[in-house]
JSON list of C-alpha atoms in Angstrom, two decimals:
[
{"chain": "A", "resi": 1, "resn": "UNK", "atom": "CA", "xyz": [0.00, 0.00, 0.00]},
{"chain": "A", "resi": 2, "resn": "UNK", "atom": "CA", "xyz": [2.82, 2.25, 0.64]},
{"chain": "A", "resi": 3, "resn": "UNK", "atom": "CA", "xyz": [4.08, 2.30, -2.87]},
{"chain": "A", "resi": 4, "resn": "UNK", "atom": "CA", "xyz": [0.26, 3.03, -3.98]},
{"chain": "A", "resi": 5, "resn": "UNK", "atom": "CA", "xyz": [0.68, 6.75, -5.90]},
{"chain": "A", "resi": 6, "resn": "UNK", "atom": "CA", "xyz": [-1.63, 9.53, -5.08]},
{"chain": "A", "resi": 7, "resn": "UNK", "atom": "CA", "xyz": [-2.45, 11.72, -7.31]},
{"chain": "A", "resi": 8, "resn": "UNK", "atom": "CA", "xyz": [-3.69, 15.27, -6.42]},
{"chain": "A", "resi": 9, "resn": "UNK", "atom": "CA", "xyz": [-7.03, 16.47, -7.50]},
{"chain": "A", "resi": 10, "resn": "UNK", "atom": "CA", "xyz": [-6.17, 19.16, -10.08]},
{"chain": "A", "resi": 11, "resn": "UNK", "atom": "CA", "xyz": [-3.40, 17.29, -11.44]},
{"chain": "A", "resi": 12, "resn": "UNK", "atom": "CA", "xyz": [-5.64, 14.11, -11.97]},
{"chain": "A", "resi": 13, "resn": "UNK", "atom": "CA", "xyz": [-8.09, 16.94, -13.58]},
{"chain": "A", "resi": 14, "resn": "UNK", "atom": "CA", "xyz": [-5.04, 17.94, -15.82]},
{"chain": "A", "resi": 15, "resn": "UNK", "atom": "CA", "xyz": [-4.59, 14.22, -17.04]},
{"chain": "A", "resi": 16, "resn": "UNK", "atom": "CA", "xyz": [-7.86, 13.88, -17.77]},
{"chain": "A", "resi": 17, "resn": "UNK", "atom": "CA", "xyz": [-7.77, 17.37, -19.94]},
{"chain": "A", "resi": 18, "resn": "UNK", "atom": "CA", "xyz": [-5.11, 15.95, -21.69]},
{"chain": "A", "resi": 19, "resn": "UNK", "atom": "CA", "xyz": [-6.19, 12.56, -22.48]},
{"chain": "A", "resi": 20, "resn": "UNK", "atom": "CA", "xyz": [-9.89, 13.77, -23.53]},
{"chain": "A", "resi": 21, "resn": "UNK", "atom": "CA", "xyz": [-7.97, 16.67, -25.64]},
{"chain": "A", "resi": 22, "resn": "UNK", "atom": "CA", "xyz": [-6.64, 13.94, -28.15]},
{"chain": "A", "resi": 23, "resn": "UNK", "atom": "CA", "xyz": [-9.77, 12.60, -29.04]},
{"chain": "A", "resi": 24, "resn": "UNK", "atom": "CA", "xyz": [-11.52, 15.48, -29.42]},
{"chain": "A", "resi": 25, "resn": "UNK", "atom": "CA", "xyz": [-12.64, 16.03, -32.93]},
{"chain": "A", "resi": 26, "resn": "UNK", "atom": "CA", "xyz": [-11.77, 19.14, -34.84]},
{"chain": "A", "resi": 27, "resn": "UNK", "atom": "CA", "xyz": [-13.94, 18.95, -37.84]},
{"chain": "A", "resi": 28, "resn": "UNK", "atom": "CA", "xyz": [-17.56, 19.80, -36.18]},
{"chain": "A", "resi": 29, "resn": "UNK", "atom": "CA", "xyz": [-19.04, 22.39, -37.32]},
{"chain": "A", "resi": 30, "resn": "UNK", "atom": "CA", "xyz": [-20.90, 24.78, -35.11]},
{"chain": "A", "resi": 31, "resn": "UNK", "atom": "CA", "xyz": [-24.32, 23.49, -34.26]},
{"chain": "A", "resi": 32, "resn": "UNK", "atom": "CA", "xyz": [-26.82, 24.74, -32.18]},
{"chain": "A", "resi": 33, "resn": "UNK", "atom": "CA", "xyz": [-30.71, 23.90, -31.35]},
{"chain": "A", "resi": 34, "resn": "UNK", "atom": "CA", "xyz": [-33.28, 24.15, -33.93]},
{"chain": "A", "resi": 35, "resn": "UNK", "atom": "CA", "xyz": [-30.72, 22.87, -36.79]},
{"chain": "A", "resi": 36, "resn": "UNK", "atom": "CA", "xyz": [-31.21, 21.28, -39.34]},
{"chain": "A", "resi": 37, "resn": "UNK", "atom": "CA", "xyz": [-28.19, 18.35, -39.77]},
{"chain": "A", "resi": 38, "resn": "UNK", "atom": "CA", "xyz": [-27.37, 15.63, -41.93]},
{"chain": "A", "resi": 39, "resn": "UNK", "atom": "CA", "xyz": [-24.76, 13.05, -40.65]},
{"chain": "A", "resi": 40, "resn": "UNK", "atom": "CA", "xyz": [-23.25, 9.94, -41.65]},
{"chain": "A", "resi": 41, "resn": "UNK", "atom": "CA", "xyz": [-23.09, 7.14, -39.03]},
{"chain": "A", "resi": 42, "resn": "UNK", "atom": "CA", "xyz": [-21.20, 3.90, -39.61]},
{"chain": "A", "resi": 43, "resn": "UNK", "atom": "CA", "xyz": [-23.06, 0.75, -39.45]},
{"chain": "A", "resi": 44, "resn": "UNK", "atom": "CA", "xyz": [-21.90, -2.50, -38.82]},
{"chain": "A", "resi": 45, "resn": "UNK", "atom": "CA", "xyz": [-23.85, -5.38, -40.55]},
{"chain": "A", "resi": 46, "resn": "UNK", "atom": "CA", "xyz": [-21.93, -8.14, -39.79]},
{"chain": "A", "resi": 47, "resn": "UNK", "atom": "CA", "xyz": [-18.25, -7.98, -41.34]},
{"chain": "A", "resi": 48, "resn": "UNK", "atom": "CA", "xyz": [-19.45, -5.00, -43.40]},
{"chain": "A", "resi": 49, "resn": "UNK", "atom": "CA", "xyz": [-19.66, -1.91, -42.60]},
{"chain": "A", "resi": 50, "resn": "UNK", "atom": "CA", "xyz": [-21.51, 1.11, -44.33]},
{"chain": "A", "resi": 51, "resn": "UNK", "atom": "CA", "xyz": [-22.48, 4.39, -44.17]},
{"chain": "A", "resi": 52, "resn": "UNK", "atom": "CA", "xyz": [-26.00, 5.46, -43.13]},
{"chain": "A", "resi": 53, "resn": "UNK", "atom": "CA", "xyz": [-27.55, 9.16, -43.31]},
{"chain": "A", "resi": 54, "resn": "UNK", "atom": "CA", "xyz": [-29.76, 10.63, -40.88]},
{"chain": "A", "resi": 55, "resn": "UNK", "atom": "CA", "xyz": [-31.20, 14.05, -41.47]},
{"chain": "A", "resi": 56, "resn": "UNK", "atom": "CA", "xyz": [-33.10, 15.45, -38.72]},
{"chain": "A", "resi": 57, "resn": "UNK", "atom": "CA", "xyz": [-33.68, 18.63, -36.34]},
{"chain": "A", "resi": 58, "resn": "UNK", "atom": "CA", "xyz": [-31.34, 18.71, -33.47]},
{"chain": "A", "resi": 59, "resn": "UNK", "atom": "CA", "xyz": [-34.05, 18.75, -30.30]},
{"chain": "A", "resi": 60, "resn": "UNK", "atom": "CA", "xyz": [-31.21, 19.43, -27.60]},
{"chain": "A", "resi": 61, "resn": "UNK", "atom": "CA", "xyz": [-27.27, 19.66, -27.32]},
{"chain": "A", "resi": 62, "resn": "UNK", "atom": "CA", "xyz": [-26.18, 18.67, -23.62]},
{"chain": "A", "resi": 63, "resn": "UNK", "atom": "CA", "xyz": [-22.79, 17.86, -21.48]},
{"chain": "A", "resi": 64, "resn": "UNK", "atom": "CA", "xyz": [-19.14, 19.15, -22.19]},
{"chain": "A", "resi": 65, "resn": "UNK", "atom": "CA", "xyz": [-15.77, 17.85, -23.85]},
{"chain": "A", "resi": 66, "resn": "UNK", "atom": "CA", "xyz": [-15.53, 14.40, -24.86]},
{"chain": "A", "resi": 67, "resn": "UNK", "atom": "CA", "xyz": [-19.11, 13.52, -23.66]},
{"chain": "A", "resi": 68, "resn": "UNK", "atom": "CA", "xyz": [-20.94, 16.32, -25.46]},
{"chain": "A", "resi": 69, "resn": "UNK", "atom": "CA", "xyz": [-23.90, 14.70, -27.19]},
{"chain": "A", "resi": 70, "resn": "UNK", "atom": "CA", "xyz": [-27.04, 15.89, -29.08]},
{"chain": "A", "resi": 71, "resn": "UNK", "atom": "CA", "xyz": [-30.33, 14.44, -30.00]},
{"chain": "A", "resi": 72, "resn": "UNK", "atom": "CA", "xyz": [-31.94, 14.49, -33.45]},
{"chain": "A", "resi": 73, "resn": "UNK", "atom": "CA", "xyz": [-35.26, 14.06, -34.16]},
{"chain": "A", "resi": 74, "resn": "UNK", "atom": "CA", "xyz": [-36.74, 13.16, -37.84]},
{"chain": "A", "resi": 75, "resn": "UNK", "atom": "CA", "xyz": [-39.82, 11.92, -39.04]},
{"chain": "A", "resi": 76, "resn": "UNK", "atom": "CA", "xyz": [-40.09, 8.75, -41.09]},
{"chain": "A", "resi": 77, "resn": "UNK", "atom": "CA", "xyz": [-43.23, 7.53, -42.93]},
{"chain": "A", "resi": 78, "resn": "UNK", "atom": "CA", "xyz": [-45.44, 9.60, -40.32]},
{"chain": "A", "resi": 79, "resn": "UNK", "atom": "CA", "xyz": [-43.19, 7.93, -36.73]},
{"chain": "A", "resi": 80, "resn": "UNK", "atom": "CA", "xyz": [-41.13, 10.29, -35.18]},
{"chain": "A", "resi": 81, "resn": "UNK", "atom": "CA", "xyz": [-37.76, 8.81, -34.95]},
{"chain": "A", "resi": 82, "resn": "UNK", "atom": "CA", "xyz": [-35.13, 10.77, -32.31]},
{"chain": "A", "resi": 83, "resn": "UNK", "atom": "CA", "xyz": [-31.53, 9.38, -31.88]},
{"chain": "A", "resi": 84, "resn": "UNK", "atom": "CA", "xyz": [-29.00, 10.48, -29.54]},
{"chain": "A", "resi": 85, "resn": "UNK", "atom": "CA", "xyz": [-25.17, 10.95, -31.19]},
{"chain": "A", "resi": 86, "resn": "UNK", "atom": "CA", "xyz": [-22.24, 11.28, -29.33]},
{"chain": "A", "resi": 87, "resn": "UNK", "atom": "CA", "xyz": [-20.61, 14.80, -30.88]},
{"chain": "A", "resi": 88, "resn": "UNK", "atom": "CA", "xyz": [-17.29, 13.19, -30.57]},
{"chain": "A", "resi": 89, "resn": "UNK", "atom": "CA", "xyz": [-17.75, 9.62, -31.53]},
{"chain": "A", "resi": 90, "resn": "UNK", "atom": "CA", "xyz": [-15.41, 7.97, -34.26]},
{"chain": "A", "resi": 91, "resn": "UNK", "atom": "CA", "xyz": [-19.23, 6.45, -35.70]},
{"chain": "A", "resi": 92, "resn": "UNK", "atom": "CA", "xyz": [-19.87, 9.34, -37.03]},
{"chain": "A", "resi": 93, "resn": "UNK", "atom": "CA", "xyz": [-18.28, 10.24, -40.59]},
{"chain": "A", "resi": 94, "resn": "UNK", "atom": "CA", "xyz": [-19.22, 13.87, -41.24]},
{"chain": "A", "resi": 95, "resn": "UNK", "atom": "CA", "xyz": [-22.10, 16.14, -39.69]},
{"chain": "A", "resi": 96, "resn": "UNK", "atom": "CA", "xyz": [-23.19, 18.68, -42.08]},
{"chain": "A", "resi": 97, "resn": "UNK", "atom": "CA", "xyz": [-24.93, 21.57, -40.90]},
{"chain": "A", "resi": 98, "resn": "UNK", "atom": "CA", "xyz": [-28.12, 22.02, -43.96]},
{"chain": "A", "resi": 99, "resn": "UNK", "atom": "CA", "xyz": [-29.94, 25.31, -42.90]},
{"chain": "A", "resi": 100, "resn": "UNK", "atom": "CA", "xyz": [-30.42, 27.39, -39.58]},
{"chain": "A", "resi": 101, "resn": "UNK", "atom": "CA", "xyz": [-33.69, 27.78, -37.33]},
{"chain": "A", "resi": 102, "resn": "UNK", "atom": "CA", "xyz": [-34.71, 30.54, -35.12]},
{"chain": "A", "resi": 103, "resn": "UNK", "atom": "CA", "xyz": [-35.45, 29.05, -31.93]},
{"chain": "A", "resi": 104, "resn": "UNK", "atom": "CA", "xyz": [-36.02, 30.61, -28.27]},
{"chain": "A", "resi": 105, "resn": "UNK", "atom": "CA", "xyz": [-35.66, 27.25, -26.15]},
{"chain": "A", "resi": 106, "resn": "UNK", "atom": "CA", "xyz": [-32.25, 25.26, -25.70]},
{"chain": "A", "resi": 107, "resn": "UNK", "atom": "CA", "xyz": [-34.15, 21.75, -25.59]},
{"chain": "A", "resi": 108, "resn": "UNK", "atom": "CA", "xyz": [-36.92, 21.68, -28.35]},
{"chain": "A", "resi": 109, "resn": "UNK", "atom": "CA", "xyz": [-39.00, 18.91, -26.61]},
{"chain": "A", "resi": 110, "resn": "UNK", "atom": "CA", "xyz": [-42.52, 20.53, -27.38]},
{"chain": "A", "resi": 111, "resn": "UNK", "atom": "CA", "xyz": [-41.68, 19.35, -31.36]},
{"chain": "A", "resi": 112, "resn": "UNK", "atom": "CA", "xyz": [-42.79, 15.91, -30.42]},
{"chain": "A", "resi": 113, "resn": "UNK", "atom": "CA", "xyz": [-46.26, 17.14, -30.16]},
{"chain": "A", "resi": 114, "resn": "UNK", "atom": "CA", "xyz": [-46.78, 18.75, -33.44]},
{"chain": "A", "resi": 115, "resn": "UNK", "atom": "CA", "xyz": [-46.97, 17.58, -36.79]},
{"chain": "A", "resi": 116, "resn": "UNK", "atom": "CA", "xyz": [-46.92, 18.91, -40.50]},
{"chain": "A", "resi": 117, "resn": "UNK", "atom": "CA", "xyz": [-46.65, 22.44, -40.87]},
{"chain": "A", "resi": 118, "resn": "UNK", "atom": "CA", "xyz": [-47.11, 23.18, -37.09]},
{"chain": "A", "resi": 119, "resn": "UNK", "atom": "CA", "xyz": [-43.81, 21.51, -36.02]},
{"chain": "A", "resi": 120, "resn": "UNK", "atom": "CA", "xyz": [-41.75, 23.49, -38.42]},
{"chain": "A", "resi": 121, "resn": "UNK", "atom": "CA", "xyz": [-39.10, 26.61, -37.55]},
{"chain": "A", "resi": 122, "resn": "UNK", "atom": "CA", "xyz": [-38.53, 29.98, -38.40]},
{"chain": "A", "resi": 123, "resn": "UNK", "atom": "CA", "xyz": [-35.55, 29.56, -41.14]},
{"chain": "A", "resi": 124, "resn": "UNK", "atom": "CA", "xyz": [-32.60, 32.07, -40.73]},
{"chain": "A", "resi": 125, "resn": "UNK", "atom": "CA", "xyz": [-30.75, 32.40, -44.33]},
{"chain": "A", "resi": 126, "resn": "UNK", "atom": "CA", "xyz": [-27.30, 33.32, -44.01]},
{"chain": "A", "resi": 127, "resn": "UNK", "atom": "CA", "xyz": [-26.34, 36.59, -45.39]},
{"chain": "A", "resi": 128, "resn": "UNK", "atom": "CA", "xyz": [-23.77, 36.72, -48.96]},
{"chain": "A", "resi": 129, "resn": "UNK", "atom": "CA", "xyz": [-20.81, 38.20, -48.75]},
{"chain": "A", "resi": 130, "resn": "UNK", "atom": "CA", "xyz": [-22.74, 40.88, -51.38]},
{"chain": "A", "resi": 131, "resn": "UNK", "atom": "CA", "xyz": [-25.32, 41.60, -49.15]},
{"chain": "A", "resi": 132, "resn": "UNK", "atom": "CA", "xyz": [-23.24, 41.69, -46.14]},
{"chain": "A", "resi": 133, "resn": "UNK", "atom": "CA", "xyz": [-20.97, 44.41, -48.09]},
{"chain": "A", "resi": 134, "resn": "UNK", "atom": "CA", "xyz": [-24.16, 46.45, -49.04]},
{"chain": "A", "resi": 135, "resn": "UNK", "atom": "CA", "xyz": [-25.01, 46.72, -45.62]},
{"chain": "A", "resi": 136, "resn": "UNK", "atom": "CA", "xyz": [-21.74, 47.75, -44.29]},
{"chain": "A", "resi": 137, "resn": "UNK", "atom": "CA", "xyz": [-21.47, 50.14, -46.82]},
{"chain": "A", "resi": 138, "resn": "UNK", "atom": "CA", "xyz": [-25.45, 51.52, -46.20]},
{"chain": "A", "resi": 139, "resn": "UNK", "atom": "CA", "xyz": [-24.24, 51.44, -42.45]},
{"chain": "A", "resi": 140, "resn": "UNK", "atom": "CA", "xyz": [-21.04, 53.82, -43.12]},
{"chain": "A", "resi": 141, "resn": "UNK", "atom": "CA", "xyz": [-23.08, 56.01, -44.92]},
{"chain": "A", "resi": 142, "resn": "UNK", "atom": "CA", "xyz": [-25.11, 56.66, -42.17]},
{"chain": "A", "resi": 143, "resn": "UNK", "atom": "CA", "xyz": [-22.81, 57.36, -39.91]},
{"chain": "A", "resi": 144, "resn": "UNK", "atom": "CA", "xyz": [-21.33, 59.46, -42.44]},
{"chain": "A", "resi": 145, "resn": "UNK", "atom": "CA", "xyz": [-24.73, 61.36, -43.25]},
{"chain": "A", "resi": 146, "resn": "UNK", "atom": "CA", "xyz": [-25.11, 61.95, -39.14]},
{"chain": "A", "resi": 147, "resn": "UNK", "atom": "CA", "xyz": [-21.82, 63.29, -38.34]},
{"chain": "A", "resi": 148, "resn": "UNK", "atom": "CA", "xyz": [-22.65, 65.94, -41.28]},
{"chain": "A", "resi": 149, "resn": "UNK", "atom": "CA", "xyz": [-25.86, 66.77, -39.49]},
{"chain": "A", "resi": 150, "resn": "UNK", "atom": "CA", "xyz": [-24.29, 67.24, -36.27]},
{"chain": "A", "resi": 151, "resn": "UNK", "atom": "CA", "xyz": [-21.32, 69.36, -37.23]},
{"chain": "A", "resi": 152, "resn": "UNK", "atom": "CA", "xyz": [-23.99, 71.49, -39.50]},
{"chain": "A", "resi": 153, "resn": "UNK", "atom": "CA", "xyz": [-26.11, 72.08, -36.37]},
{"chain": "A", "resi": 154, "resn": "UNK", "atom": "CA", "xyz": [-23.12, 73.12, -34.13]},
{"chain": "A", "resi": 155, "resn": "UNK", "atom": "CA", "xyz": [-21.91, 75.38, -36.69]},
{"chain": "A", "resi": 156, "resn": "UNK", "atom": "CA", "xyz": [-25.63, 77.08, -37.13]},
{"chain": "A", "resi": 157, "resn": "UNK", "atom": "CA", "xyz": [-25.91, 77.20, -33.26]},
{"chain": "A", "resi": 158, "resn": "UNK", "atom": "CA", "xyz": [-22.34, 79.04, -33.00]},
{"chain": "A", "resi": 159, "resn": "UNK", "atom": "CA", "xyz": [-22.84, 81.67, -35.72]},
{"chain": "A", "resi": 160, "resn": "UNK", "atom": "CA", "xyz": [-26.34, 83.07, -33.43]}
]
């Protein structure tokens, strides 16, 4: 017992940092609730193995570092179908991120009531490079047009 090591609680935090650290994947993208994903999940069928997508709305994201998971909910032939993923799990081939929802709630649990058109989300469309140059450039312009206002007044108020 006396050659038993003890290892101190921040440095046994520290290991575990480091050991979760290289499995941790680096090619998620950024996904939040209310998305819309499509992954790829390996299944083995016997000595085969293939590739299987799922396409679905992601109901909830929950936990931290390597156990970080997320649930995705789809509906197939009128069943509602939800299947938990871990985010950093070596099953899962590629998770593609296919459009953005607006969503108030962090767990999405009231979709499994709805159906049809009443279960879907308030898209957000990303913005172009274009249009996010127009508006920069509409936004300068206005702070352009009310610095000239200002320094008009002030000079008006001065000359009286």
């Amino acid at each position: 017992m006396a050659d038993k090591q003890v290892i101190s609680k921040s440095a046994g935090h520290a290991l575990l940092a480091a050991v979760e650290s290289t499995h941790l994947r680096k090619d998620i993208p950024e996904i939040k609730s209310g998305d819309t994903v499509r992954l790829q999940v390996k299944v083995v069928e016997g000595n085969r193995e293939r590739l299987q997508p799922f396409e679905g709305v992601v109901m909830r994201l929950r936990g931290g570092g390597i156990n970080q998971n997320f649930t995705v909910r789809r509906i197939t032939h009128g069943v509602g179908v939800e299947r938990t993923f871990l985010l950093h799990s070596p099953r899962i081939e590629k998770i593609e991120v296919v459009r953005h929802a607006r969503v108030r709630r962090k767990q999405l649990y009231y979709l499994r009531g709805l159906t049809g058109k009443a279960a879907r989300l308030k898209e957000i469309r990303p913005m172009t490079s274009k249009q996010a140059a127009a508006k920069e450039a509409a936004r300068a312009a206005r702070i352009a047009d009310t610095a000239i206002t200002t320094v008009n007044t002030t000079d008006t108020s001065a000359g009286e």
